[in-house]
Each structure stands twice: as C-alpha cells, then as structure tokens.
Coordinates of C-alpha atoms in Angstrom, one line a residue:
M1 CA -23.4 6.1 78.0
G2 CA -21.8 4.9 74.8
T3 CA -23.4 5.3 71.4
M4 CA -25.7 2.6 70.2
P5 CA -25.4 1.0 66.8
G6 CA -27.4 2.9 64.2
D7 CA -27.0 6.4 65.7
S8 CA -25.4 9.2 63.7
I9 CA -21.9 8.8 65.2
G10 CA -21.9 5.1 64.6
E11 CA -23.0 5.6 61.0
R12 CA -20.3 8.2 60.5
E13 CA -17.6 5.8 61.8
R14 CA -18.8 3.0 59.5
G15 CA -19.0 5.1 56.4
P16 CA -21.6 4.8 53.6
T17 CA -23.8 1.7 53.5
V18 CA -23.6 -0.8 50.6
A19 CA -26.8 0.7 49.2
Q20 CA -25.3 4.2 49.3
Q21 CA -22.2 3.0 47.5
A22 CA -24.3 1.5 44.8
R23 CA -25.7 4.8 43.6
E24 CA -24.7 8.4 43.3
P25 CA -25.2 10.2 46.7
R26 CA -28.2 12.6 46.9
L27 CA -28.8 15.8 48.7
S28 CA -30.9 13.9 51.2
D29 CA -28.0 11.6 51.9
V30 CA -25.8 14.6 52.7
A31 CA -28.5 16.0 55.0
K32 CA -28.9 12.7 56.9
R33 CA -25.1 12.4 57.4
A34 CA -24.7 16.0 58.5
G35 CA -27.8 15.7 60.8
V36 CA -29.6 18.7 59.2
S37 CA -32.5 19.1 56.8
P38 CA -32.2 19.0 53.0
T39 CA -33.2 22.7 53.0
T40 CA -30.2 23.5 55.1
V41 CA -27.9 21.6 52.8
S42 CA -29.3 23.6 49.8
R43 CA -28.8 26.8 51.7
V44 CA -25.2 25.9 52.4
L45 CA -24.6 25.0 48.7
N46 CA -26.1 28.2 47.5
N47 CA -24.8 30.4 50.2
R48 CA -28.3 31.6 51.1
G49 CA -29.3 33.0 54.5
Y50 CA -27.5 33.0 57.8
L51 CA -26.0 29.7 58.9
S52 CA -23.5 29.0 61.7
Q53 CA -20.0 28.0 60.8
Q54 CA -20.5 24.8 62.7
T55 CA -23.4 23.9 60.4
K56 CA -21.5 24.8 57.3
D57 CA -18.6 22.6 58.5
R58 CA -20.8 19.6 59.2
V59 CA -22.4 19.9 55.7
A60 CA -19.0 20.3 54.1
L61 CA -17.6 17.3 55.9
A62 CA -20.6 15.2 54.8
I63 CA -20.2 16.3 51.2
E64 CA -16.5 15.3 51.3
E65 CA -17.2 12.0 52.8
L66 CA -20.0 11.1 50.4
Q67 CA -18.2 12.7 47.4
Y68 CA -21.5 14.4 46.6
R69 CA -21.7 16.4 43.4
P70 CA -24.6 18.9 43.1
N71 CA -26.9 18.2 40.2
E72 CA -26.4 20.9 37.6
V73 CA -30.0 20.5 36.2
A74 CA -31.4 21.0 39.7
R75 CA -29.4 24.1 40.0
A76 CA -30.8 25.4 36.8
L77 CA -34.4 24.7 37.9
L78 CA -33.7 26.9 40.9
G79 CA -32.9 29.7 38.5
Q80 CA -29.1 29.4 38.8
R81 CA -26.6 29.2 35.9
T82 CA -25.2 25.7 35.2
R83 CA -22.0 27.2 33.7
I84 CA -22.3 24.8 30.8
V85 CA -22.4 26.0 27.2
G86 CA -23.6 23.8 24.4
V87 CA -21.6 23.8 21.2
I88 CA -23.1 22.5 18.0
L89 CA -20.8 21.8 15.1
P90 CA -21.4 20.0 11.8
M91 CA -18.4 17.7 11.7
V92 CA -15.6 17.9 14.2
S93 CA -13.5 15.5 12.1
L94 CA -12.9 18.4 9.7
P95 CA -9.7 20.3 10.7
F96 CA -11.5 23.7 10.8
F97 CA -14.3 22.6 13.1
G98 CA -11.9 20.5 15.2
E99 CA -9.7 23.5 15.9
V100 CA -12.8 25.7 16.6
A101 CA -14.0 23.1 19.2
V102 CA -10.7 23.1 21.0
A103 CA -10.4 26.9 20.9
I104 CA -14.0 27.4 22.3
E105 CA -13.4 24.8 25.0
H106 CA -10.2 26.6 26.2
A107 CA -11.9 30.0 26.1
L108 CA -14.9 28.8 28.1
A109 CA -12.7 27.0 30.7
E110 CA -10.8 30.2 31.3
R111 CA -14.1 31.8 32.3
G112 CA -15.2 28.9 34.5
Y113 CA -17.6 27.3 32.0
R114 CA -17.7 23.8 30.7
T115 CA -18.4 22.7 27.1
L116 CA -21.1 20.2 26.0
L117 CA -20.0 19.4 22.4
C118 CA -22.6 18.2 19.9
N119 CA -21.5 16.8 16.5
S120 CA -24.5 17.0 14.2
M121 CA -22.8 15.3 11.2
N122 CA -24.4 18.0 9.1
R123 CA -27.9 16.5 9.6
S124 CA -30.7 18.9 10.3
D125 CA -32.6 16.3 12.3
A126 CA -29.6 15.6 14.5
E127 CA -29.1 19.3 15.0
R128 CA -32.8 19.7 16.1
D129 CA -32.4 16.9 18.5
Y130 CA -29.3 18.4 20.0
L131 CA -30.9 21.8 20.4
Q132 CA -33.9 20.2 22.2
Q133 CA -31.5 18.2 24.5
L134 CA -29.4 21.3 25.3
E135 CA -32.6 23.2 26.2
G136 CA -33.8 20.3 28.3
N137 CA -30.4 20.2 30.1
R138 CA -30.7 23.9 30.9
V139 CA -27.3 24.9 29.5
D140 CA -26.6 28.6 29.9
G141 CA -26.3 29.2 26.1
I142 CA -25.3 27.8 22.7
I143 CA -22.6 28.4 20.2
S144 CA -23.6 27.0 16.8
G145 CA -21.4 26.5 13.7
A146 CA -23.6 23.9 12.0
H147 CA -24.5 24.5 8.3
N148 CA -28.3 23.7 8.3
D149 CA -30.2 26.9 7.7
T150 CA -33.7 25.4 7.9
I151 CA -34.1 25.2 11.6
P152 CA -36.6 27.7 12.9
E153 CA -36.2 26.5 16.5
Y154 CA -33.2 28.7 16.9
A155 CA -35.3 31.9 16.5
A156 CA -37.7 30.6 19.1
T157 CA -35.3 29.5 21.8
R158 CA -35.0 31.6 25.0
L159 CA -31.4 30.6 25.4
P160 CA -28.7 33.0 24.3
V161 CA -27.2 31.9 21.0
V162 CA -24.1 33.0 19.0
T163 CA -23.2 31.5 15.7
I164 CA -19.9 31.0 13.9
D165 CA -20.0 31.8 10.2
R166 CA -23.8 31.2 10.1
E167 CA -26.8 33.6 9.7
L168 CA -29.8 32.2 11.6
A169 CA -31.9 35.2 12.6
E170 CA -31.5 39.0 12.9
H171 CA -31.2 39.0 16.7
I172 CA -28.6 36.2 16.8
P173 CA -25.0 37.5 16.6
N174 CA -22.7 35.9 14.0
V175 CA -18.9 35.8 14.2
R176 CA -17.0 35.0 11.1
A177 CA -13.9 35.7 9.1
D178 CA -14.1 38.4 6.3
N179 CA -15.0 35.8 3.7
R180 CA -15.6 38.2 0.9
A181 CA -12.2 39.8 1.4
G182 CA -10.7 36.3 1.5
G183 CA -12.3 35.4 -1.8
R184 CA -10.9 38.5 -3.3
L185 CA -7.4 37.8 -2.0
A186 CA -7.4 34.2 -3.3
T187 CA -8.6 35.2 -6.7
E188 CA -6.3 38.1 -7.0
L189 CA -3.3 35.9 -6.2
L190 CA -4.3 33.5 -9.0
L191 CA -4.5 36.4 -11.5
R192 CA -1.3 37.9 -10.2
R193 CA 0.5 34.6 -10.7
G194 CA -0.6 34.4 -14.3
S195 CA -4.0 32.6 -14.3
R196 CA -6.2 33.7 -17.1
R197 CA -9.3 31.5 -16.4
P198 CA -9.6 30.6 -12.7
A199 CA -12.5 28.5 -11.5
L200 CA -14.2 28.2 -8.1
F201 CA -14.8 25.0 -6.2
T202 CA -17.2 25.5 -3.3
S203 CA -19.8 23.6 -1.3
T204 CA -22.8 25.9 -1.2
P205 CA -23.0 28.3 -4.2
G206 CA -25.2 31.3 -4.3
P207 CA -25.6 34.9 -3.1
R208 CA -25.0 34.0 0.6
N209 CA -21.6 32.5 -0.2
L210 CA -19.3 35.5 0.5
R211 CA -16.2 33.7 -0.6
E212 CA -17.9 33.2 -4.0
A213 CA -18.9 36.8 -4.0
G214 CA -15.2 37.9 -3.6
Y215 CA -14.2 35.6 -6.4
R216 CA -16.9 37.0 -8.7
D217 CA -16.0 40.6 -7.7
V218 CA -12.4 40.2 -8.9
L219 CA -13.4 38.4 -12.1
A220 CA -16.0 41.1 -13.0
E221 CA -13.3 43.8 -12.5
A222 CA -11.0 41.8 -14.8
G223 CA -13.6 41.2 -17.4
L224 CA -13.5 37.4 -17.0
E225 CA -16.3 34.9 -16.9
P226 CA -16.7 32.9 -13.7
V227 CA -16.8 29.1 -13.6
V228 CA -18.4 27.8 -10.4
V229 CA -18.3 24.1 -9.4
A230 CA -20.2 22.8 -6.3
V231 CA -19.7 19.6 -4.3
T232 CA -22.2 19.6 -1.4
F233 CA -20.8 20.2 2.1
G234 CA -20.7 17.1 4.3
T235 CA -20.5 14.6 1.4
P236 CA -18.9 11.5 3.0
E237 CA -15.7 10.0 1.8
P238 CA -14.9 8.4 -0.6
E239 CA -17.9 9.9 -2.4
R240 CA -16.6 13.4 -1.9
T241 CA -13.3 12.8 -3.5
T242 CA -15.0 10.9 -6.4
R243 CA -17.3 13.9 -7.1
I244 CA -14.5 16.4 -7.0
R245 CA -12.4 14.4 -9.4
A246 CA -15.3 13.9 -11.7
A247 CA -16.0 17.6 -11.7
L248 CA -12.4 18.3 -12.5
D249 CA -12.5 15.9 -15.4
R250 CA -15.4 17.9 -16.8
L251 CA -13.8 21.3 -16.5
P252 CA -14.0 23.6 -19.6
E253 CA -10.9 24.0 -21.6
G254 CA -8.4 26.7 -20.5
I255 CA -9.0 26.5 -16.7
D256 CA -5.5 27.2 -15.3
G257 CA -6.3 28.2 -11.8
I258 CA -8.7 27.1 -9.0
F259 CA -9.8 28.8 -5.8
A260 CA -11.2 26.1 -3.5
T261 CA -13.2 27.5 -0.6
D262 CA -11.7 24.9 1.8
D263 CA -8.3 23.5 2.2
L264 CA -9.3 19.8 2.0
T265 CA -10.8 20.4 -1.4
A266 CA -7.7 22.3 -2.5
C267 CA -5.5 19.4 -1.5
T268 CA -7.8 16.9 -3.4
I269 CA -7.5 19.1 -6.5
V270 CA -3.7 19.2 -6.3
E271 CA -3.6 15.4 -6.0
W272 CA -5.8 15.1 -9.0
A273 CA -3.6 17.4 -11.0
R274 CA -0.5 15.4 -10.2
S275 CA -2.2 12.1 -10.9
T276 CA -3.2 13.4 -14.4
G277 CA 0.2 14.7 -15.3
R278 CA -0.5 18.4 -14.7
R279 CA 2.1 20.4 -13.0
V280 CA 1.3 22.6 -10.0
P281 CA 1.6 25.6 -10.3
E282 CA 2.9 25.7 -13.9
D283 CA -0.2 24.1 -15.5
L284 CA -2.7 24.6 -12.6
R285 CA -2.5 27.1 -9.8
V286 CA -4.5 26.3 -6.6
V287 CA -5.5 28.4 -3.6
G288 CA -7.4 27.1 -0.6
F289 CA -9.2 28.6 2.4
D290 CA -9.0 28.0 6.2
G291 CA -5.3 27.7 7.0
T292 CA -5.7 25.4 9.9
N293 CA -2.7 24.2 11.8
A294 CA -3.3 20.6 10.7
I295 CA -3.3 21.5 7.0
R296 CA -0.4 23.9 7.3
T297 CA 1.6 21.0 8.9
A298 CA 0.5 18.4 6.4
A299 CA 0.6 20.6 3.2
P300 CA 2.9 23.5 3.8
W301 CA 3.1 23.9 0.0
L302 CA -0.6 25.0 -0.2
S303 CA -1.4 28.7 -0.8
T304 CA -4.4 29.5 1.3
I305 CA -6.5 32.1 3.2
R306 CA -6.0 31.7 6.9
Q307 CA -9.0 32.3 9.1
P308 CA -8.3 33.6 12.6
I309 CA -9.7 30.5 14.3
T310 CA -8.7 31.3 17.8
Q311 CA -9.9 34.9 17.6
I312 CA -13.2 33.8 16.0
S313 CA -13.8 31.3 18.8
R314 CA -12.8 33.6 21.6
T315 CA -15.0 36.4 20.2
A316 CA -18.0 34.0 20.0
V317 CA -17.4 33.0 23.6
E318 CA -17.1 36.6 24.8
M319 CA -20.3 37.6 23.0
L320 CA -22.2 34.6 24.4
L321 CA -21.1 35.2 27.9
D322 CA -22.0 38.9 27.7
R323 CA -25.5 37.8 26.8
I324 CA -25.6 35.1 29.5
E325 CA -24.4 37.4 32.2
G326 CA -26.3 40.4 30.9
R327 CA -29.5 38.4 31.1
S328 CA -29.0 37.9 34.8
G329 CA -28.5 41.6 35.4
T330 CA -24.8 41.4 36.2
Q331 CA -23.6 42.8 32.9
A332 CA -25.4 44.6 30.1
P333 CA -25.3 42.8 26.8
T334 CA -22.7 44.3 24.5
T335 CA -23.1 42.1 21.4
R336 CA -23.4 43.3 17.9
P337 CA -25.4 41.5 15.2
S338 CA -22.4 40.4 13.2
V339 CA -18.6 40.6 13.7
E340 CA -16.2 40.1 10.8
L341 CA -12.5 39.4 11.5
P342 CA -9.7 39.9 9.1
V343 CA -8.1 37.0 7.1
T344 CA -4.5 36.5 6.1
L345 CA -3.1 35.4 2.7
I346 CA -0.5 32.7 2.9
E347 CA 1.5 32.4 -0.3
A348 CA 3.2 29.0 -1.0
S349 CA 4.2 27.0 -4.0
S350 CA 0.8 25.8 -5.2
A351 CA -0.1 29.1 -6.7

C-alpha cells in the first residue's frame, strides 16, 4: 500500500511547511522530521549515551534539511560551554582598541571561540548593561578593556574575567604593556634630544597612571619640575581637540617638549604647534604612546612608544581560556594576577 498524505515520508518529500519556513526551526521540528523524540535529538547533538548509527543518520539528515542551528543559550543552561567570549571595550573607533578587538577576535577564532563585542562608549551605565547582558547570554567568559573603575559587579560575577590595562579586583588578571617603562623611555628621549622642560599630556592623572609615574621618575632623577595636563579620556570630538588646544595655549613659558600618553593626542599637539608657527622638533619635541598600525601609517613622523597589541590580546585570550577550561576540570588555571609585556621605543622626526 502506498503512503497516505500526511505521513512522515510524504512530509519529507514535500519539505518544510509554510509555517516552518516562517520561523527558525526548533529541536521539536527536528525530532518530528526524524521520527524520534526531542530527547533523542538532544542526545545526538550532545553525543550522550548509546544511539544506533541509523538514528544518528536520521537526525543528521533532519538537521540538514531544516537547517537547524542549536540554541547556544540552551546549551549553556544544560551546563555546556557556548564557546562565546564577551569583549567589552570603551571605544572601538580609537585605533588602539580597534586593533585590540581584531587581535582578540583572531586569537579566539583560532581556539574555536566566537566574539561578542560590546562598545561601551566609555559610559559606566552602558558597561553595566553589557555585563548583565553577557551574563544573561551565558558567555563563557569576558575580556574587559573599558576604563570605568567604579563597577563592583565585576568582582561579584561568577564568569571568568581577564582585563586589558585595567585593575578591577585582586583575583582578576590584568594584561598590559609595561607602562611605567614606556613613560620613562618617552621622557628620556625628550631629554636626550635637548628638551629642558617637558610636559605631560594624559587622560587620567594620578598615582595609578603608570605612564605618568615613568615621566615623573625621569624628571625627579634630572631635578626637573613636572608639568601635567589632563584632558579626560573619552571626550568626544570636536570638544576633545578644543580642550587640548586650549590647554596648549595656557602652557607655562619654557615648555619645549611634550610626552602625550596616546598617539592621537600627540598628533593633535603637533598640528597645534604647526598652526601656531612652532617648529617640530626644533621648538617643540613630541612623543606619543601606542604605536598602532593605523597611526604608524598616517603619521610615520611621530616618535612613539609601541605597545605589543597582538601579544597583549593573545595573552589575555590564553589566560581567559585557561580559566574557562580549568573551571570545567579539563585544565588547571595557570593565570597570574598581572602580566606586563615590554614596549618598544620608535624614534622619528617629531622628537
């Protein structure tokens, strides 16, 4: 006897119904098409228990026909890893953080993980929201490079967390360049090139600013008085440039060198000098910090301190995955509280 309309073989020949095509297929749809229970489909997906090869083939064919994609959140609720890592950065439009995002994504992809990128725009409320969303979506861990320090939720989260150039809590590892050494190298270059009164332009002054600490160390050894100017990190354009230029106009007499703790500020300073008739480096020597590929291409004349961005990003990924996999018992955690990686001085014509 031939098959009647509506039985499983007839449905298989006709393909998905209009209703099925209108929404994403579910596990129950796969079960129905394969003629097995949803529990059996779940066991096939998760490779649990004994199942005949015939059953596995039927489920695999149904998955292929329906183009079913397992729900990652559902996997997490079953205690499995989603193989997704959340990355919170303050402003990916900035060259440094843009290159960090790319390097992290590449390093995670090599290990079979995907990246969920969150751009906080340097707002603490947005960063809190992203942290809650990442926890709710059951990502396996978080890499954070945002600059808001007043977020206690990081210390309370059960997710593995690694930071880039940011101290959040004693138990959260921090990967960064050797900022203090970089501050020393930049300031020493200014003095070696003849500067007698170098100033510092930074975004967050104070004892936790290790680039500033390196600048102050060198000036103290030389018996010189520091001059520190701050323009808050994340100030939007054109206000940022306006503030920098206004601060430059108010500089004390005799300032003949500037160490800027990021390359964009250094470039703004050079443009100000040229627009006001000052020669660089004869009248004003300038050194930046970061050394991203974008700035090295756009401003090859800028002396700067290059951070090892790829190495920083890969180290953060390795440390986070050690914590993720160590938590599941497959690998013991090997992370250290903080890792500092060496910087490189790039000498060019601005200093």
